[in-house]
């Protein structure tokens, strides 16, 4: 029954990779076409004023921190987070500051 069937259908054997539409464009020396330069004719939306508090807020420099904890310490940390209503980061930072001080921090 399968003796007269070809290994692959004829349509699949003739297909090959097609070049990308921008194959001849050098990405380093790309010059946009005039059509791409035109901005849409839409009136700009008025900018919303940010709250003064948000404008004064500076992004705090932070560093990634990951460590393994024993089960009892993890349970203590979870209890502290739940009972104090703070984040794990706040709990860890408070513990470190209370034990070794806040060298150079205004906290």
Short mmCIF file of the N, C-alpha and C atoms (twelve columns), coordinates in Angstrom:
data_MODEL
# 
_entry.id   MODEL 
# 
loop_
_atom_site.group_PDB 
_atom_site.id 
_atom_site.type_symbol 
_atom_site.label_atom_id 
_atom_site.label_alt_id 
_atom_site.label_comp_id 
_atom_site.label_asym_id 
_atom_site.label_seq_id 
_atom_site.Cartn_x 
_atom_site.Cartn_y 
_atom_site.Cartn_z 
_atom_site.pdbx_PDB_model_num 
ATOM 1   N N  . UNK A 1   0.811  -1.185 0.000  1 
ATOM 2   C CA . UNK A 1   0.000  0.000  0.000  1 
ATOM 3   C C  . UNK A 1   0.859  1.255  0.000  1 
ATOM 4   N N  . UNK A 2   1.945  1.292  0.768  1 
ATOM 5   C CA . UNK A 2   2.818  2.462  0.795  1 
ATOM 6   C C  . UNK A 2   3.934  2.374  -0.228 1 
ATOM 7   N N  . UNK A 3   3.956  1.343  -1.032 1 
ATOM 8   C CA . UNK A 3   5.033  1.191  -2.017 1 
ATOM 9   C C  . UNK A 3   4.980  2.268  -3.101 1 
ATOM 10  N N  . UNK A 4   3.794  2.731  -3.453 1 
ATOM 11  C CA . UNK A 4   3.689  3.705  -4.534 1 
ATOM 12  C C  . UNK A 4   3.670  5.160  -4.047 1 
ATOM 13  N N  . UNK A 5   3.821  5.410  -2.731 1 
ATOM 14  C CA . UNK A 5   3.835  6.772  -2.192 1 
ATOM 15  C C  . UNK A 5   5.255  7.321  -2.168 1 
ATOM 16  N N  . UNK A 6   5.465  8.586  -2.575 1 
ATOM 17  C CA . UNK A 6   6.815  9.176  -2.494 1 
ATOM 18  C C  . UNK A 6   7.170  9.484  -1.034 1 
ATOM 19  N N  . UNK A 7   8.452  9.653  -0.784 1 
ATOM 20  C CA . UNK A 7   8.911  9.962  0.575  1 
ATOM 21  C C  . UNK A 7   8.358  11.296 1.069  1 
ATOM 22  N N  . UNK A 8   8.317  12.275 0.190  1 
ATOM 23  C CA . UNK A 8   7.808  13.601 0.550  1 
ATOM 24  C C  . UNK A 8   6.847  14.069 -0.535 1 
ATOM 25  N N  . UNK A 9   5.886  14.866 -0.141 1 
ATOM 26  C CA . UNK A 9   4.998  15.431 -1.168 1 
ATOM 27  C C  . UNK A 9   5.794  16.352 -2.085 1 
ATOM 28  N N  . UNK A 10  5.424  16.433 -3.358 1 
ATOM 29  C CA . UNK A 10  6.196  17.246 -4.304 1 
ATOM 30  C C  . UNK A 10  6.234  18.730 -3.940 1 
ATOM 31  N N  . UNK A 11  5.208  19.273 -3.319 1 
ATOM 32  C CA . UNK A 11  5.185  20.698 -2.983 1 
ATOM 33  C C  . UNK A 11  6.252  21.036 -1.942 1 
ATOM 34  N N  . UNK A 12  6.559  20.129 -1.045 1 
ATOM 35  C CA . UNK A 12  7.536  20.405 0.006  1 
ATOM 36  C C  . UNK A 12  8.974  20.287 -0.493 1 
ATOM 37  N N  . UNK A 13  9.212  19.522 -1.483 1 
ATOM 38  C CA . UNK A 13  10.576 19.327 -1.946 1 
ATOM 39  C C  . UNK A 13  11.101 20.538 -2.705 1 
ATOM 40  N N  . UNK A 14  10.229 21.381 -3.289 1 
ATOM 41  C CA . UNK A 14  10.670 22.526 -4.072 1 
ATOM 42  C C  . UNK A 14  10.792 23.798 -3.253 1 
ATOM 43  N N  . UNK A 15  10.285 23.803 -2.036 1 
ATOM 44  C CA . UNK A 15  10.354 25.028 -1.232 1 
ATOM 45  C C  . UNK A 15  11.754 25.214 -0.669 1 
ATOM 46  N N  . UNK A 16  12.153 26.431 -0.564 1 
ATOM 47  C CA . UNK A 16  13.445 26.758 0.009  1 
ATOM 48  C C  . UNK A 16  13.347 28.053 0.778  1 
ATOM 49  N N  . UNK A 17  14.408 28.445 1.427  1 
ATOM 50  C CA . UNK A 17  14.359 29.704 2.186  1 
ATOM 51  C C  . UNK A 17  14.206 30.886 1.242  1 
ATOM 52  N N  . UNK A 18  13.430 31.874 1.681  1 
ATOM 53  C CA . UNK A 18  13.236 33.097 0.909  1 
ATOM 54  C C  . UNK A 18  14.027 34.211 1.572  1 
ATOM 55  N N  . UNK A 19  14.620 35.081 0.793  1 
ATOM 56  C CA . UNK A 19  15.366 36.194 1.396  1 
ATOM 57  C C  . UNK A 19  14.412 37.162 2.089  1 
ATOM 58  N N  . UNK A 20  14.921 37.816 3.113  1 
ATOM 59  C CA . UNK A 20  14.138 38.812 3.835  1 
ATOM 60  C C  . UNK A 20  13.898 40.017 2.936  1 
ATOM 61  N N  . UNK A 21  12.785 40.738 3.136  1 
ATOM 62  C CA . UNK A 21  12.513 41.913 2.282  1 
ATOM 63  C C  . UNK A 21  13.591 42.986 2.396  1 
ATOM 64  N N  . UNK A 22  14.260 43.082 3.536  1 
ATOM 65  C CA . UNK A 22  15.290 44.103 3.713  1 
ATOM 66  C C  . UNK A 22  16.692 43.505 3.665  1 
ATOM 67  N N  . UNK A 23  16.848 42.471 2.921  1 
ATOM 68  C CA . UNK A 23  18.134 41.777 2.849  1 
ATOM 69  C C  . UNK A 23  19.258 42.682 2.340  1 
ATOM 70  N N  . UNK A 24  18.942 43.594 1.470  1 
ATOM 71  C CA . UNK A 24  19.980 44.451 0.884  1 
ATOM 72  C C  . UNK A 24  20.221 45.727 1.670  1 
ATOM 73  N N  . UNK A 25  19.497 45.944 2.773  1 
ATOM 74  C CA . UNK A 25  19.635 47.168 3.565  1 
ATOM 75  C C  . UNK A 25  20.676 46.942 4.659  1 
ATOM 76  N N  . UNK A 26  21.649 47.813 4.725  1 
ATOM 77  C CA . UNK A 26  22.661 47.740 5.772  1 
ATOM 78  C C  . UNK A 26  22.085 48.372 7.039  1 
ATOM 79  N N  . UNK A 27  21.943 47.619 8.144  1 
ATOM 80  C CA . UNK A 27  21.320 48.181 9.342  1 
ATOM 81  C C  . UNK A 27  22.119 49.326 9.959  1 
ATOM 82  N N  . UNK A 28  23.414 49.398 9.700  1 
ATOM 83  C CA . UNK A 28  24.224 50.466 10.266 1 
ATOM 84  C C  . UNK A 28  23.972 51.781 9.530  1 
ATOM 85  N N  . UNK A 29  23.766 51.704 8.229  1 
ATOM 86  C CA . UNK A 29  23.569 52.898 7.415  1 
ATOM 87  C C  . UNK A 29  22.118 53.012 6.966  1 
ATOM 88  N N  . UNK A 30  21.205 52.683 7.821  1 
ATOM 89  C CA . UNK A 30  19.777 52.700 7.491  1 
ATOM 90  C C  . UNK A 30  19.277 54.131 7.348  1 
ATOM 91  N N  . UNK A 31  18.615 54.405 6.244  1 
ATOM 92  C CA . UNK A 31  17.998 55.708 6.004  1 
ATOM 93  C C  . UNK A 31  16.505 55.442 5.841  1 
ATOM 94  N N  . UNK A 32  15.682 55.978 6.726  1 
ATOM 95  C CA . UNK A 32  14.247 55.717 6.606  1 
ATOM 96  C C  . UNK A 32  13.682 56.344 5.337  1 
ATOM 97  N N  . UNK A 33  12.680 55.695 4.806  1 
ATOM 98  C CA . UNK A 33  12.046 56.214 3.602  1 
ATOM 99  C C  . UNK A 33  11.229 57.453 3.958  1 
ATOM 100 N N  . UNK A 34  10.915 58.311 2.985  1 
ATOM 101 C CA . UNK A 34  10.152 59.534 3.270  1 
ATOM 102 C C  . UNK A 34  8.780  59.237 3.892  1 
ATOM 103 N N  . UNK A 35  8.193  58.102 3.586  1 
ATOM 104 C CA . UNK A 35  6.885  57.756 4.134  1 
ATOM 105 C C  . UNK A 35  6.994  57.545 5.648  1 
ATOM 106 N N  . UNK A 36  8.091  56.979 6.102  1 
ATOM 107 C CA . UNK A 36  8.272  56.721 7.522  1 
ATOM 108 C C  . UNK A 36  8.538  58.005 8.306  1 
ATOM 109 N N  . UNK A 37  9.050  59.060 7.635  1 
ATOM 110 C CA . UNK A 37  9.383  60.298 8.322  1 
ATOM 111 C C  . UNK A 37  8.159  61.125 8.690  1 
ATOM 112 N N  . UNK A 38  7.053  60.913 8.035  1 
ATOM 113 C CA . UNK A 38  5.878  61.732 8.261  1 
ATOM 114 C C  . UNK A 38  5.219  61.343 9.578  1 
ATOM 115 N N  . UNK A 39  4.957  62.344 10.377 1 
ATOM 116 C CA . UNK A 39  4.277  62.111 11.647 1 
ATOM 117 C C  . UNK A 39  2.775  62.104 11.403 1 
ATOM 118 N N  . UNK A 40  2.033  61.333 12.172 1 
ATOM 119 C CA . UNK A 40  0.585  61.331 12.002 1 
ATOM 120 C C  . UNK A 40  0.001  62.690 12.372 1 
ATOM 121 N N  . UNK A 41  -1.054 63.075 11.685 1 
ATOM 122 C CA . UNK A 41  -1.681 64.375 11.910 1 
ATOM 123 C C  . UNK A 41  -2.684 64.272 13.054 1 
ATOM 124 N N  . UNK A 42  -2.189 64.012 14.251 1 
ATOM 125 C CA . UNK A 42  -3.035 63.886 15.437 1 
ATOM 126 C C  . UNK A 42  -2.595 64.939 16.426 1 
ATOM 127 N N  . UNK A 43  -3.559 65.609 17.028 1 
ATOM 128 C CA . UNK A 43  -3.227 66.632 18.021 1 
ATOM 129 C C  . UNK A 43  -2.607 65.968 19.238 1 
ATOM 130 N N  . UNK A 44  -1.541 66.540 19.775 1 
ATOM 131 C CA . UNK A 44  -0.917 65.942 20.956 1 
ATOM 132 C C  . UNK A 44  -1.840 66.046 22.159 1 
ATOM 133 N N  . UNK A 45  -1.819 64.989 22.955 1 
ATOM 134 C CA . UNK A 45  -2.633 64.985 24.164 1 
ATOM 135 C C  . UNK A 45  -1.983 65.876 25.211 1 
ATOM 136 N N  . UNK A 46  -2.788 66.596 25.988 1 
ATOM 137 C CA . UNK A 46  -2.188 67.430 27.039 1 
ATOM 138 C C  . UNK A 46  -1.531 66.535 28.089 1 
ATOM 139 N N  . UNK A 47  -0.361 66.957 28.534 1 
ATOM 140 C CA . UNK A 47  0.361  66.174 29.536 1 
ATOM 141 C C  . UNK A 47  -0.300 66.342 30.893 1 
ATOM 142 N N  . UNK A 48  -0.405 65.230 31.598 1 
ATOM 143 C CA . UNK A 48  -0.978 65.291 32.927 1 
ATOM 144 C C  . UNK A 48  0.105  65.695 33.905 1 
ATOM 145 N N  . UNK A 49  -0.257 66.558 34.813 1 
ATOM 146 C CA . UNK A 49  0.693  67.012 35.817 1 
ATOM 147 C C  . UNK A 49  0.942  65.888 36.813 1 
ATOM 148 N N  . UNK A 50  2.198  65.560 37.035 1 
ATOM 149 C CA . UNK A 50  2.539  64.577 38.047 1 
ATOM 150 C C  . UNK A 50  2.409  65.235 39.415 1 
ATOM 151 N N  . UNK A 51  2.078  64.450 40.390 1 
ATOM 152 C CA . UNK A 51  1.942  65.016 41.726 1 
ATOM 153 C C  . UNK A 51  3.302  65.524 42.194 1 
ATOM 154 N N  . UNK A 52  3.327  66.596 42.993 1 
ATOM 155 C CA . UNK A 52  4.605  67.144 43.451 1 
ATOM 156 C C  . UNK A 52  5.426  66.105 44.220 1 
ATOM 157 N N  . UNK A 53  4.740  65.238 44.942 1 
ATOM 158 C CA . UNK A 53  5.444  64.207 45.709 1 
ATOM 159 C C  . UNK A 53  6.158  63.239 44.769 1 
ATOM 160 N N  . UNK A 54  5.500  62.861 43.674 1 
ATOM 161 C CA . UNK A 54  6.105  61.936 42.713 1 
ATOM 162 C C  . UNK A 54  7.271  62.591 41.984 1 
ATOM 163 N N  . UNK A 55  7.197  63.900 41.759 1 
ATOM 164 C CA . UNK A 55  8.269  64.598 41.058 1 
ATOM 165 C C  . UNK A 55  9.533  64.676 41.915 1 
ATOM 166 N N  . UNK A 56  9.383  64.771 43.222 1 
ATOM 167 C CA . UNK A 56  10.533 64.889 44.116 1 
ATOM 168 C C  . UNK A 56  11.163 63.542 44.444 1 
ATOM 169 N N  . UNK A 57  10.408 62.461 44.263 1 
ATOM 170 C CA . UNK A 57  10.882 61.133 44.633 1 
ATOM 171 C C  . UNK A 57  12.018 60.700 43.716 1 
ATOM 172 N N  . UNK A 58  13.124 60.275 44.298 1 
ATOM 173 C CA . UNK A 58  14.250 59.780 43.526 1 
ATOM 174 C C  . UNK A 58  14.272 58.270 43.615 1 
ATOM 175 N N  . UNK A 59  14.757 57.645 42.573 1 
ATOM 176 C CA . UNK A 59  14.861 56.192 42.557 1 
ATOM 177 C C  . UNK A 59  15.992 55.762 43.480 1 
ATOM 178 N N  . UNK A 60  15.701 54.824 44.346 1 
ATOM 179 C CA . UNK A 60  16.687 54.346 45.310 1 
ATOM 180 C C  . UNK A 60  17.570 53.291 44.655 1 
ATOM 181 N N  . UNK A 61  18.860 53.383 44.870 1 
ATOM 182 C CA . UNK A 61  19.803 52.416 44.346 1 
ATOM 183 C C  . UNK A 61  19.677 51.131 45.149 1 
ATOM 184 N N  . UNK A 62  19.375 50.028 44.486 1 
ATOM 185 C CA . UNK A 62  19.225 48.738 45.157 1 
ATOM 186 C C  . UNK A 62  20.073 47.695 44.455 1 
ATOM 187 N N  . UNK A 63  20.318 46.592 45.143 1 
ATOM 188 C CA . UNK A 63  21.127 45.517 44.611 1 
ATOM 189 C C  . UNK A 63  20.387 44.198 44.805 1 
ATOM 190 N N  . UNK A 64  20.532 43.252 43.871 1 
ATOM 191 C CA . UNK A 64  19.884 41.956 44.035 1 
ATOM 192 C C  . UNK A 64  20.491 41.204 45.217 1 
ATOM 193 N N  . UNK A 65  19.651 40.490 45.945 1 
ATOM 194 C CA . UNK A 65  20.102 39.765 47.129 1 
ATOM 195 C C  . UNK A 65  19.330 38.456 47.194 1 
ATOM 196 N N  . UNK A 66  20.043 37.364 47.303 1 
ATOM 197 C CA . UNK A 66  19.397 36.062 47.391 1 
ATOM 198 C C  . UNK A 66  20.232 35.185 48.304 1 
ATOM 199 N N  . UNK A 67  19.560 34.471 49.186 1 
ATOM 200 C CA . UNK A 67  20.284 33.585 50.085 1 
ATOM 201 C C  . UNK A 67  19.385 32.444 50.514 1 
ATOM 202 N N  . UNK A 68  19.981 31.387 51.000 1 
ATOM 203 C CA . UNK A 68  19.229 30.248 51.524 1 
ATOM 204 C C  . UNK A 68  19.088 30.442 53.030 1 
ATOM 205 N N  . UNK A 69  17.904 30.122 53.550 1 
ATOM 206 C CA . UNK A 69  17.640 30.252 54.975 1 
ATOM 207 C C  . UNK A 69  17.197 28.915 55.536 1 
ATOM 208 N N  . UNK A 70  17.494 28.716 56.809 1 
ATOM 209 C CA . UNK A 70  16.987 27.503 57.460 1 
ATOM 210 C C  . UNK A 70  15.479 27.653 57.621 1 
ATOM 211 N N  . UNK A 71  14.815 26.537 57.842 1 
ATOM 212 C CA . UNK A 71  13.362 26.556 57.909 1 
ATOM 213 C C  . UNK A 71  12.858 27.418 59.061 1 
ATOM 214 N N  . UNK A 72  13.520 27.332 60.228 1 
ATOM 215 C CA . UNK A 72  13.044 28.120 61.369 1 
ATOM 216 C C  . UNK A 72  13.235 29.624 61.139 1 
ATOM 217 N N  . UNK A 73  14.317 30.012 60.485 1 
ATOM 218 C CA . UNK A 73  14.538 31.426 60.189 1 
ATOM 219 C C  . UNK A 73  13.522 31.908 59.150 1 
ATOM 220 N N  . UNK A 74  13.227 31.073 58.149 1 
ATOM 221 C CA . UNK A 74  12.233 31.437 57.142 1 
ATOM 222 C C  . UNK A 74  10.859 31.616 57.787 1 
ATOM 223 N N  . UNK A 75  10.514 30.740 58.725 1 
ATOM 224 C CA . UNK A 75  9.232  30.858 59.424 1 
ATOM 225 C C  . UNK A 75  9.193  32.129 60.270 1 
ATOM 226 N N  . UNK A 76  10.305 32.458 60.927 1 
ATOM 227 C CA . UNK A 76  10.375 33.691 61.718 1 
ATOM 228 C C  . UNK A 76  10.211 34.908 60.822 1 
ATOM 229 N N  . UNK A 77  10.867 34.887 59.686 1 
ATOM 230 C CA . UNK A 77  10.764 35.988 58.732 1 
ATOM 231 C C  . UNK A 77  9.330  36.124 58.217 1 
ATOM 232 N N  . UNK A 78  8.705  35.008 57.875 1 
ATOM 233 C CA . UNK A 78  7.318  35.040 57.402 1 
ATOM 234 C C  . UNK A 78  6.382  35.592 58.469 1 
ATOM 235 N N  . UNK A 79  6.588  35.199 59.726 1 
ATOM 236 C CA . UNK A 79  5.755  35.695 60.820 1 
ATOM 237 C C  . UNK A 79  5.948  37.203 61.012 1 
ATOM 238 N N  . UNK A 80  7.188  37.660 60.927 1 
ATOM 239 C CA . UNK A 80  7.472  39.080 61.087 1 
ATOM 240 C C  . UNK A 80  6.814  39.884 59.973 1 
ATOM 241 N N  . UNK A 81  6.893  39.384 58.759 1 
ATOM 242 C CA . UNK A 81  6.299  40.082 57.615 1 
ATOM 243 C C  . UNK A 81  4.785  40.169 57.792 1 
ATOM 244 N N  . UNK A 82  4.178  39.073 58.204 1 
ATOM 245 C CA . UNK A 82  2.721  39.048 58.365 1 
ATOM 246 C C  . UNK A 82  2.261  39.912 59.534 1 
ATOM 247 N N  . UNK A 83  2.937  39.800 60.668 1 
ATOM 248 C CA . UNK A 83  2.480  40.528 61.857 1 
ATOM 249 C C  . UNK A 83  2.787  42.025 61.782 1 
ATOM 250 N N  . UNK A 84  3.897  42.400 61.144 1 
ATOM 251 C CA . UNK A 84  4.290  43.813 61.065 1 
ATOM 252 C C  . UNK A 84  3.703  44.516 59.849 1 
ATOM 253 N N  . UNK A 85  3.212  43.741 58.883 1 
ATOM 254 C CA . UNK A 85  2.670  44.345 57.673 1 
ATOM 255 C C  . UNK A 85  3.739  44.984 56.812 1 
ATOM 256 N N  . UNK A 86  4.917  44.385 56.766 1 
ATOM 257 C CA . UNK A 86  6.030  44.912 55.978 1 
ATOM 258 C C  . UNK A 86  6.438  43.890 54.932 1 
ATOM 259 N N  . UNK A 87  7.304  44.298 54.027 1 
ATOM 260 C CA . UNK A 87  7.799  43.381 53.002 1 
ATOM 261 C C  . UNK A 87  8.991  42.609 53.541 1 
ATOM 262 N N  . UNK A 88  9.360  41.552 52.843 1 
ATOM 263 C CA . UNK A 88  10.536 40.767 53.230 1 
ATOM 264 C C  . UNK A 88  11.774 41.657 53.172 1 
ATOM 265 N N  . UNK A 89  11.853 42.502 52.149 1 
ATOM 266 C CA . UNK A 89  13.005 43.407 52.032 1 
ATOM 267 C C  . UNK A 89  13.100 44.312 53.252 1 
ATOM 268 N N  . UNK A 90  11.973 44.902 53.663 1 
ATOM 269 C CA . UNK A 90  11.990 45.778 54.825 1 
ATOM 270 C C  . UNK A 90  12.402 45.019 56.083 1 
ATOM 271 N N  . UNK A 91  11.926 43.791 56.231 1 
ATOM 272 C CA . UNK A 91  12.274 42.996 57.407 1 
ATOM 273 C C  . UNK A 91  13.769 42.698 57.444 1 
ATOM 274 N N  . UNK A 92  14.333 42.314 56.310 1 
ATOM 275 C CA . UNK A 92  15.767 42.006 56.243 1 
ATOM 276 C C  . UNK A 92  16.590 43.268 56.491 1 
ATOM 277 N N  . UNK A 93  16.208 44.387 55.874 1 
ATOM 278 C CA . UNK A 93  16.957 45.632 56.066 1 
ATOM 279 C C  . UNK A 93  16.893 46.095 57.517 1 
ATOM 280 N N  . UNK A 94  15.730 45.990 58.145 1 
ATOM 281 C CA . UNK A 94  15.607 46.386 59.548 1 
ATOM 282 C C  . UNK A 94  16.459 45.492 60.449 1 
ATOM 283 N N  . UNK A 95  16.477 44.207 60.178 1 
ATOM 284 C CA . UNK A 95  17.268 43.281 60.991 1 
ATOM 285 C C  . UNK A 95  18.760 43.585 60.872 1 
ATOM 286 N N  . UNK A 96  19.210 43.847 59.664 1 
ATOM 287 C CA . UNK A 96  20.631 44.145 59.445 1 
ATOM 288 C C  . UNK A 96  21.003 45.464 60.117 1 
ATOM 289 N N  . UNK A 97  20.161 46.480 59.951 1 
ATOM 290 C CA . UNK A 97  20.447 47.784 60.570 1 
ATOM 291 C C  . UNK A 97  20.437 47.702 62.094 1 
ATOM 292 N N  . UNK A 98  19.513 46.913 62.658 1 
ATOM 293 C CA . UNK A 98  19.460 46.827 64.117 1 
ATOM 294 C C  . UNK A 98  20.657 46.069 64.677 1 
ATOM 295 N N  . UNK A 99  21.213 45.149 63.922 1 
ATOM 296 C CA . UNK A 99  22.358 44.357 64.402 1 
ATOM 297 C C  . UNK A 99  23.690 45.063 64.160 1 
ATOM 298 N N  . UNK A 100 23.865 45.631 62.979 1 
ATOM 299 C CA . UNK A 100 25.173 46.192 62.615 1 
ATOM 300 C C  . UNK A 100 25.137 47.686 62.340 1 
ATOM 301 N N  . UNK A 101 24.034 48.330 62.473 1 
ATOM 302 C CA . UNK A 101 23.955 49.772 62.237 1 
ATOM 303 C C  . UNK A 101 23.677 50.099 60.805 1 
ATOM 304 N N  . UNK A 102 23.517 51.385 60.540 1 
ATOM 305 C CA . UNK A 102 23.143 51.811 59.193 1 
ATOM 306 C C  . UNK A 102 24.236 52.632 58.536 1 
ATOM 307 N N  . UNK A 103 25.439 52.208 58.592 1 
ATOM 308 C CA . UNK A 103 26.632 52.891 58.098 1 
ATOM 309 C C  . UNK A 103 26.349 53.816 56.903 1 
ATOM 310 N N  . UNK A 104 26.268 55.100 57.190 1 
ATOM 311 C CA . UNK A 104 26.126 56.092 56.142 1 
ATOM 312 C C  . UNK A 104 24.689 56.326 55.696 1 
ATOM 313 N N  . UNK A 105 23.746 55.570 56.181 1 
ATOM 314 C CA . UNK A 105 22.337 55.750 55.801 1 
ATOM 315 C C  . UNK A 105 21.669 56.678 56.823 1 
ATOM 316 N N  . UNK A 106 20.717 57.417 56.369 1 
ATOM 317 C CA . UNK A 106 19.980 58.317 57.246 1 
ATOM 318 C C  . UNK A 106 18.771 57.660 57.877 1 
ATOM 319 N N  . UNK A 107 18.773 56.363 58.044 1 
ATOM 320 C CA . UNK A 107 17.622 55.649 58.581 1 
ATOM 321 C C  . UNK A 107 17.814 55.306 60.037 1 
# 
